[in-house]
Short mmCIF file of C-alpha atoms and ligand atoms in Angstrom, two decimals:
data_model
loop_
_atom_site.label_atom_id
_atom_site.label_comp_id
_atom_site.label_asym_id
_atom_site.label_seq_id
_atom_site.Cartn_x
_atom_site.Cartn_y
_atom_site.Cartn_z
CA MET A 562 45.10 123.75 122.50
CA ALA A 563 47.88 123.82 125.12
CA THR A 564 47.75 125.98 128.27
CA CYS A 565 50.56 127.86 129.31
CA LEU A 566 51.32 128.51 132.68
CA VAL A 567 53.37 132.27 132.82
CA THR A 568 54.77 133.22 135.70
CA GLY A 569 55.49 136.71 136.03
CA GLY A 570 53.20 137.03 133.18
CA ALA A 571 52.58 140.84 133.94
CA GLY A 572 55.82 141.99 133.29
CA PHE A 573 57.65 143.43 130.24
CA LEU A 574 58.79 139.90 128.61
CA GLY A 575 56.08 137.92 130.60
CA SER A 576 53.56 139.92 129.08
CA HIS A 577 54.30 139.92 125.27
CA LEU A 578 54.88 136.20 125.92
CA CYS A 579 51.07 136.02 127.11
CA ASP A 580 50.41 137.85 124.05
CA GLU A 581 51.97 135.69 121.58
CA LEU A 582 50.92 132.64 123.25
CA LEU A 583 47.30 133.92 122.67
CA ARG A 584 47.62 134.50 119.54
CA ARG A 585 49.20 130.96 118.80
CA GLY A 586 46.18 129.56 119.82
CA ASN A 587 46.89 128.69 123.33
CA ARG A 588 45.37 129.10 126.64
CA VAL A 589 47.26 131.16 129.31
CA VAL A 590 47.18 130.66 132.87
CA CYS A 591 49.41 134.03 134.07
CA VAL A 592 50.42 133.96 137.98
CA ASP A 593 52.02 137.69 139.20
CA ASN A 594 51.69 139.37 142.02
CA PHE A 595 52.78 142.80 140.51
CA GLU A 596 56.05 143.57 142.78
CA THR A 597 57.36 144.51 139.14
CA GLY A 598 55.05 144.20 136.77
CA SER A 599 51.54 145.97 136.26
CA MET A 600 47.84 145.48 135.57
CA ALA A 601 48.40 147.77 132.11
CA ASN A 602 50.62 145.16 130.76
CA ILE A 603 47.61 142.75 130.45
CA HIS A 604 44.80 144.78 130.70
CA HIS A 605 43.82 144.39 127.18
CA LEU A 606 43.59 139.95 127.27
CA ARG A 607 40.02 140.47 128.08
CA MET A 608 39.31 136.40 126.25
CA PRO A 609 38.23 133.39 127.63
CA GLU A 610 41.70 131.76 126.90
CA PHE A 611 43.25 134.06 129.20
CA ARG A 612 43.11 133.87 133.08
CA PHE A 613 44.94 135.76 135.49
CA PHE A 614 46.05 134.86 139.09
CA HIS A 615 47.58 137.24 141.70
CA ALA A 616 49.90 135.02 143.89
CA ASP A 617 53.07 135.14 145.33
CA ILE A 618 54.90 132.51 144.00
CA ILE A 619 57.84 132.56 146.80
CA GLU A 620 54.35 130.83 148.87
CA PRO A 621 53.20 127.23 147.07
CA TYR A 622 50.38 127.80 145.00
CA PHE A 623 48.12 125.28 142.75
CA VAL A 624 46.76 125.94 139.50
CA ASP A 625 42.89 124.12 139.45
CA GLU A 626 43.43 122.88 135.79
CA PRO A 627 45.92 120.92 133.22
CA VAL A 628 49.17 122.91 132.18
CA ASP A 629 51.39 121.21 129.38
CA PHE A 630 54.06 123.99 129.62
CA VAL A 631 55.11 126.16 132.24
CA TYR A 632 57.07 129.68 131.67
CA HIS A 633 59.26 130.63 134.88
CA PHE A 634 59.71 134.58 134.27
CA ALA A 635 58.68 135.78 137.72
CA SER A 636 61.86 137.78 139.28
CA PRO A 637 62.69 141.14 139.47
CA ALA A 638 65.20 141.60 136.95
CA SER A 639 66.16 145.45 136.57
CA PRO A 640 68.95 146.24 138.98
CA ILE A 641 66.96 148.62 140.62
CA ASP A 642 64.47 146.59 141.44
CA TYR A 643 66.92 143.64 142.74
CA LEU A 644 69.11 146.26 144.58
CA ARG A 645 65.87 147.27 146.44
CA LEU A 646 64.34 143.82 146.61
CA PRO A 647 67.45 141.87 147.41
CA LEU A 648 65.99 138.94 150.06
CA GLN A 649 62.77 138.79 147.56
CA THR A 650 64.96 138.23 144.82
CA LEU A 651 67.00 135.55 146.26
CA LYS A 652 63.56 133.96 147.28
CA VAL A 653 62.02 133.89 144.13
CA GLY A 654 65.17 132.20 142.57
CA SER A 655 64.69 129.51 145.45
CA HIS A 656 61.64 129.19 146.89
CA GLY A 657 59.52 130.55 143.77
CA THR A 658 61.60 128.08 141.15
CA HIS A 659 61.21 125.02 143.97
CA ASN A 660 57.21 126.02 144.27
CA THR A 661 56.99 126.13 140.14
CA LEU A 662 59.28 123.29 139.14
CA GLY A 663 57.00 121.29 141.68
CA LEU A 664 53.99 122.19 139.99
CA ALA A 665 55.46 121.64 136.34
CA LYS A 666 55.94 117.95 137.99
CA GLN A 667 52.34 117.56 139.30
CA HIS A 668 51.05 118.72 135.76
CA ARG A 669 53.79 116.78 134.04
CA ALA A 670 54.63 119.71 132.21
CA ARG A 671 57.88 121.42 130.02
CA PHE A 672 59.51 123.97 132.72
CA LEU A 673 61.17 126.68 130.90
CA LEU A 674 63.29 128.37 133.26
CA ALA A 675 64.12 132.55 132.41
CA SER A 676 67.95 133.06 133.16
CA THR A 677 70.31 134.99 132.15
CA SER A 678 73.50 135.91 130.46
CA GLU A 679 74.19 137.24 134.28
CA VAL A 680 75.23 133.68 134.89
CA TYR A 681 78.20 135.18 133.33
CA GLY A 682 79.19 137.80 135.76
CA ASP A 683 81.77 140.00 134.33
CA PRO A 684 83.14 137.41 131.92
CA GLN A 685 86.83 136.62 130.79
CA VAL A 686 85.55 134.66 127.88
CA HIS A 687 84.16 136.78 124.42
CA PRO A 688 81.53 136.15 123.50
CA GLN A 689 80.28 133.96 125.94
CA PRO A 690 79.10 130.28 125.16
CA GLU A 691 77.03 127.83 126.99
CA SER A 692 80.04 125.81 128.07
CA TYR A 693 81.35 129.00 129.90
CA TRP A 694 81.08 128.82 133.75
CA GLY A 695 80.98 132.35 134.45
CA HIS A 696 83.07 134.53 136.38
CA VAL A 697 80.69 136.00 139.38
CA ASN A 698 81.06 138.06 142.57
CA PRO A 699 78.54 136.30 145.27
CA ILE A 700 78.82 138.77 147.72
CA GLY A 701 78.74 141.95 145.69
CA PRO A 702 75.38 144.01 145.39
CA ARG A 703 74.76 141.86 142.14
CA GLY A 704 75.23 138.33 143.97
CA VAL A 705 71.38 138.14 144.87
CA TYR A 706 70.36 138.53 141.02
CA ASP A 707 73.07 136.33 139.45
CA GLU A 708 73.42 133.77 142.53
CA ALA A 709 69.60 133.47 142.74
CA LYS A 710 69.78 132.74 138.81
CA ARG A 711 72.63 130.18 138.99
CA TYR A 712 71.10 128.72 141.90
CA ALA A 713 67.68 128.11 139.67
CA GLU A 714 69.36 126.94 137.27
CA ALA A 715 71.18 124.12 139.51
CA LEU A 716 67.77 123.37 141.18
CA THR A 717 66.34 123.09 137.23
CA MET A 718 68.85 120.52 136.38
CA ALA A 719 68.35 118.20 139.54
CA TYR A 720 64.19 118.29 139.13
CA HIS A 721 65.04 117.03 135.41
CA ARG A 722 67.82 114.38 136.29
CA GLN A 723 66.47 113.09 139.82
CA GLN A 724 62.92 113.94 139.57
CA GLY A 725 62.46 113.18 135.65
CA VAL A 726 61.12 116.88 134.78
CA ASP A 727 61.11 117.82 131.08
CA THR A 728 63.27 121.05 131.39
CA GLY A 729 64.71 123.98 129.35
CA ILE A 730 67.28 126.71 130.50
CA ILE A 731 67.17 129.90 128.57
CA ARG A 732 69.90 132.43 129.09
CA ILE A 733 68.78 136.00 127.75
CA PHE A 734 70.26 138.67 126.74
CA ASN A 735 69.49 142.54 127.39
CA THR A 736 66.32 142.50 125.52
CA TYR A 737 64.44 145.49 124.63
CA GLY A 738 60.86 146.79 123.44
CA PRO A 739 57.52 148.54 124.25
CA ARG A 740 56.18 148.33 127.97
CA MET A 741 59.59 148.54 129.41
CA ARG A 742 59.12 151.02 132.80
CA PRO A 743 60.58 154.24 131.62
CA HIS A 744 62.48 154.32 135.29
CA ASP A 745 63.36 150.82 135.85
CA GLY A 746 67.58 152.14 135.44
CA ARG A 747 68.27 149.83 132.06
CA ALA A 748 69.89 151.59 129.47
CA ILE A 749 67.47 151.82 126.64
CA PRO A 750 64.39 153.13 128.38
CA THR A 751 66.74 155.66 130.35
CA PHE A 752 68.51 156.74 127.15
CA LEU A 753 64.68 156.98 124.97
CA ARG A 754 63.03 158.94 128.39
CA GLN A 755 66.09 161.46 128.38
CA ALA A 756 66.28 162.07 124.51
CA LEU A 757 62.46 162.49 123.70
CA GLN A 758 63.17 165.21 126.86
CA HIS A 759 66.20 166.26 125.10
CA ARG A 760 68.06 166.22 128.47
CA PRO A 761 71.67 164.87 129.02
CA LEU A 762 71.57 160.97 128.42
CA THR A 763 73.39 159.66 131.56
CA VAL A 764 76.10 157.14 130.46
CA PHE A 765 78.24 155.18 133.34
CA GLY A 766 81.64 154.78 133.22
CA ASP A 767 83.21 156.25 129.79
CA GLY A 768 81.20 154.54 127.90
CA SER A 769 83.29 151.85 126.67
CA GLN A 770 81.03 148.98 128.33
CA THR A 771 79.61 147.07 125.55
CA ARG A 772 75.98 145.29 125.59
CA SER A 773 74.17 143.39 122.86
CA PHE A 774 70.31 144.20 122.34
CA CYS A 775 68.04 141.54 121.37
CA TYR A 776 64.20 143.19 120.20
CA VAL A 777 61.52 141.60 122.55
CA SER A 778 59.40 139.71 119.19
CA ASP A 779 62.93 138.01 118.64
CA LEU A 780 63.35 136.66 122.28
CA ILE A 781 59.74 135.72 122.17
CA ASP A 782 60.35 133.62 119.36
CA GLY A 783 63.33 132.18 120.33
CA ILE A 784 61.84 131.34 123.86
CA ILE A 785 58.95 129.52 122.38
CA ARG A 786 61.21 127.59 120.05
CA LEU A 787 63.09 126.24 122.97
CA ALA A 788 59.54 124.99 124.66
CA GLU A 789 58.74 123.22 121.62
CA SER A 790 61.96 121.78 121.25
CA GLY A 791 63.02 119.08 123.56
CA TYR A 792 66.08 120.54 124.44
CA HIS A 793 67.51 120.32 128.49
CA PHE A 794 71.13 122.21 129.01
CA PRO A 795 70.99 125.79 129.09
CA ILE A 796 70.80 127.93 125.43
CA ASN A 797 71.43 131.78 125.09
CA VAL A 798 68.91 133.52 122.99
CA GLY A 799 70.02 137.36 122.10
CA ASN A 800 71.56 139.73 119.61
CA PRO A 801 75.17 139.02 118.61
CA ASP A 802 75.61 142.60 117.72
CA GLU A 803 77.49 144.38 119.80
CA TYR A 804 77.43 148.11 120.57
CA THR A 805 79.39 150.19 123.04
CA LEU A 806 77.15 152.46 125.65
CA LEU A 807 78.52 155.47 123.58
CA GLN A 808 77.06 154.06 120.58
CA LEU A 809 73.57 153.22 122.05
CA ALA A 810 73.44 156.23 123.02
CA GLU A 811 74.54 158.25 119.65
CA ALA A 812 71.82 155.04 117.80
CA VAL A 813 69.05 156.55 120.62
CA ILE A 814 69.84 160.15 119.96
CA GLU A 815 69.24 159.34 115.89
CA ALA A 816 66.63 157.44 116.58
CA THR A 817 64.48 160.50 118.31
CA ASP A 818 65.89 163.49 116.27
CA SER A 819 67.43 164.50 119.54
CA ARG A 820 69.35 167.57 121.10
CA SER A 821 70.88 165.45 123.94
CA GLU A 822 74.23 165.81 124.85
CA LEU A 823 75.96 162.81 127.09
CA VAL A 824 77.16 163.28 130.62
CA PHE A 825 79.38 160.56 132.36
CA GLU A 826 78.29 158.83 135.84
CA ALA A 827 80.27 156.68 138.09
CA LEU A 828 80.01 152.63 137.02
CA PRO A 829 77.64 150.50 139.28
CA ALA A 830 79.49 147.93 141.36
CA ASP A 831 80.34 144.81 139.24
CA ASP A 832 79.22 146.56 135.88
CA PRO A 833 79.81 143.55 133.38
CA GLN A 834 82.77 145.03 130.86
CA ILE A 835 81.46 143.01 127.85
CA ARG A 836 78.66 140.89 126.88
CA GLN A 837 77.71 139.48 123.94
CA PRO A 838 76.38 136.16 123.56
CA ASP A 839 77.52 133.05 121.55
CA ILE A 840 74.38 132.08 119.54
CA GLY A 841 75.56 129.15 117.60
CA LEU A 842 73.69 126.54 119.69
CA ALA A 843 70.42 128.33 119.27
CA ASN A 844 71.01 128.84 115.72
CA GLU A 845 71.66 124.66 115.34
CA VAL A 846 69.09 123.54 117.84
CA LEU A 847 66.35 125.88 117.55
CA GLY A 848 66.91 127.26 113.93
CA TRP A 849 66.58 130.50 115.46
CA PHE A 850 68.60 134.04 114.62
CA PRO A 851 67.29 137.31 115.35
CA GLN A 852 65.66 139.08 112.96
CA VAL A 853 65.46 142.55 114.04
CA SER A 854 68.22 145.38 113.94
CA LEU A 855 68.76 147.97 117.06
CA GLN A 856 67.81 150.82 114.61
CA ALA A 857 64.80 148.77 113.67
CA GLY A 858 63.77 147.85 117.55
CA LEU A 859 64.08 150.99 118.49
CA GLU A 860 61.86 152.68 115.60
CA ARG A 861 59.48 149.88 116.72
CA THR A 862 59.64 150.94 120.64
CA LEU A 863 59.14 154.25 119.58
CA ARG A 864 56.31 153.49 117.63
CA GLU A 865 54.91 150.95 119.59
CA SER A 866 54.72 152.41 122.81
CA GLY A 867 54.22 156.24 121.99
CA ILE A 868 55.60 158.98 123.65
CA GLU A 869 54.06 159.04 126.42
CA LYS A 870 54.28 155.98 127.95
CA LEU A 871 58.50 156.67 126.97
CA LEU A 872 58.12 159.37 129.28
CA GLY A 873 56.15 158.08 132.21
CA ALA A 874 53.38 160.40 131.77
P1 LIG B 521 59.79 142.37 134.88
O1 LIG B 521 60.40 142.84 135.93
O2 LIG B 521 59.01 143.30 133.88
O3 LIG B 521 58.10 140.90 134.62
C1 LIG B 521 58.91 140.38 136.44
C2 LIG B 521 57.45 140.06 136.62
O4 LIG B 521 57.60 138.95 137.52
C3 LIG B 521 56.87 141.24 136.75
O5 LIG B 521 55.38 141.41 136.29
C4 LIG B 521 56.64 141.08 138.97
O6 LIG B 521 55.40 141.87 139.38
C5 LIG B 521 56.79 139.39 138.82
N1 LIG B 521 57.05 139.00 139.94
C6 LIG B 521 58.33 139.41 140.87
N2 LIG B 521 58.05 138.52 141.74
C7 LIG B 521 57.64 137.64 141.87
C8 LIG B 521 56.88 136.70 143.06
N3 LIG B 521 57.48 136.74 143.82
N4 LIG B 521 55.60 136.43 143.01
C9 LIG B 521 54.85 136.56 141.14
N5 LIG B 521 55.08 137.93 140.46
C10 LIG B 521 56.44 138.04 140.75
O7 LIG B 521 61.42 141.54 134.19
P2 LIG B 521 61.63 141.39 132.89
O8 LIG B 521 62.73 141.88 132.35
O9 LIG B 521 59.92 140.87 131.92
O10 LIG B 521 62.05 139.95 132.96
C11 LIG B 521 61.39 138.13 132.90
C12 LIG B 521 62.56 137.70 133.05
O11 LIG B 521 63.50 137.43 132.60
C13 LIG B 521 63.19 137.62 134.50
O12 LIG B 521 63.31 135.95 135.29
C14 LIG B 521 64.37 137.90 134.41
O13 LIG B 521 65.51 137.87 135.42
C15 LIG B 521 64.84 137.41 133.05
N6 LIG B 521 65.39 138.13 132.05
C16 LIG B 521 65.29 139.76 131.60
C17 LIG B 521 66.01 139.91 130.92
C18 LIG B 521 65.63 141.35 130.10
O14 LIG B 521 66.33 142.18 129.31
N7 LIG B 521 64.44 142.05 130.35
C19 LIG B 521 67.32 139.63 130.67
C20 LIG B 521 68.09 138.26 131.53
C21 LIG B 521 66.66 138.00 131.89
#
């Protein structure tokens, strides 16, 4: 049985990762400060193989048992959160990643960084391969998140090259599923909440900007495959099916059988116009390919969340 440390384990992705690691027979140590996560995401994990401790990883922290894998997921992730928490976001990417890499070094554990497609910024290359260095505005409002993740990637490679830590970097593209917070500002939970209430869906800009949406179970499978591989360089994991925001809104209206109409609002600063992962590397190195279509994933999100949770009731 391997012991896995999951930082940010009470968040959306972290809690699904804890579930799957436990299901596969691992022991899980989850660290979180509930800044954007919640006890509700992990309260079903009452078993001896699961241990939670409350800590802010920006401060040095320790784990008093052997650890084999470190999944570093703690960070504000939604624009609403990182715009509210700009300094914490920078610190969790720098101090938090430094502390967690130090812990992986001390335990001789394999370390996996949850990075993001946002390291590509508003991309000038489409779809985005890992070899693309990106087009990020460092001083715009989103810079606190994008640059924190770029710094965390640089730190991870330095610990690998200079300190010999066994590291991997996963560049996660937009992922959705049950346990997303209805008011976290991301497109899918917002559209689902509005559609279920038959209220207008708020589309930013003219809705022609594109995104690629990965269902959470596909993402978790890719993450665990990467942890179990010996791969050290960044790797994209996301669903390459690309939709405009208008197409997404229509898909949500159809999935919820809603009478909602669309309203258009101003585009946020530095909102990327296009987003689509090139997943050739994930396919080649990990044998990974997403299985869940947008329509199937929306239906699963509706079924597994329940309407009350999607409404935030
Ligand atoms: P989330 O906000 O649901 O989860 C983040 C978790 O980290 C929360 O439980 C939060 O309380 C915890 N946390 C934040 N700061 C902390 C600190 N200082 N100390 C301890 N815990 C702290 O977000 P998510 O969507 O689950 O994202 C998880 C990770 O995946 C993040 O690193 C994010 O950047 C990355 N990511 C997510 C997506 C996506 O589509 N969901 C896309 C790209 C990257």
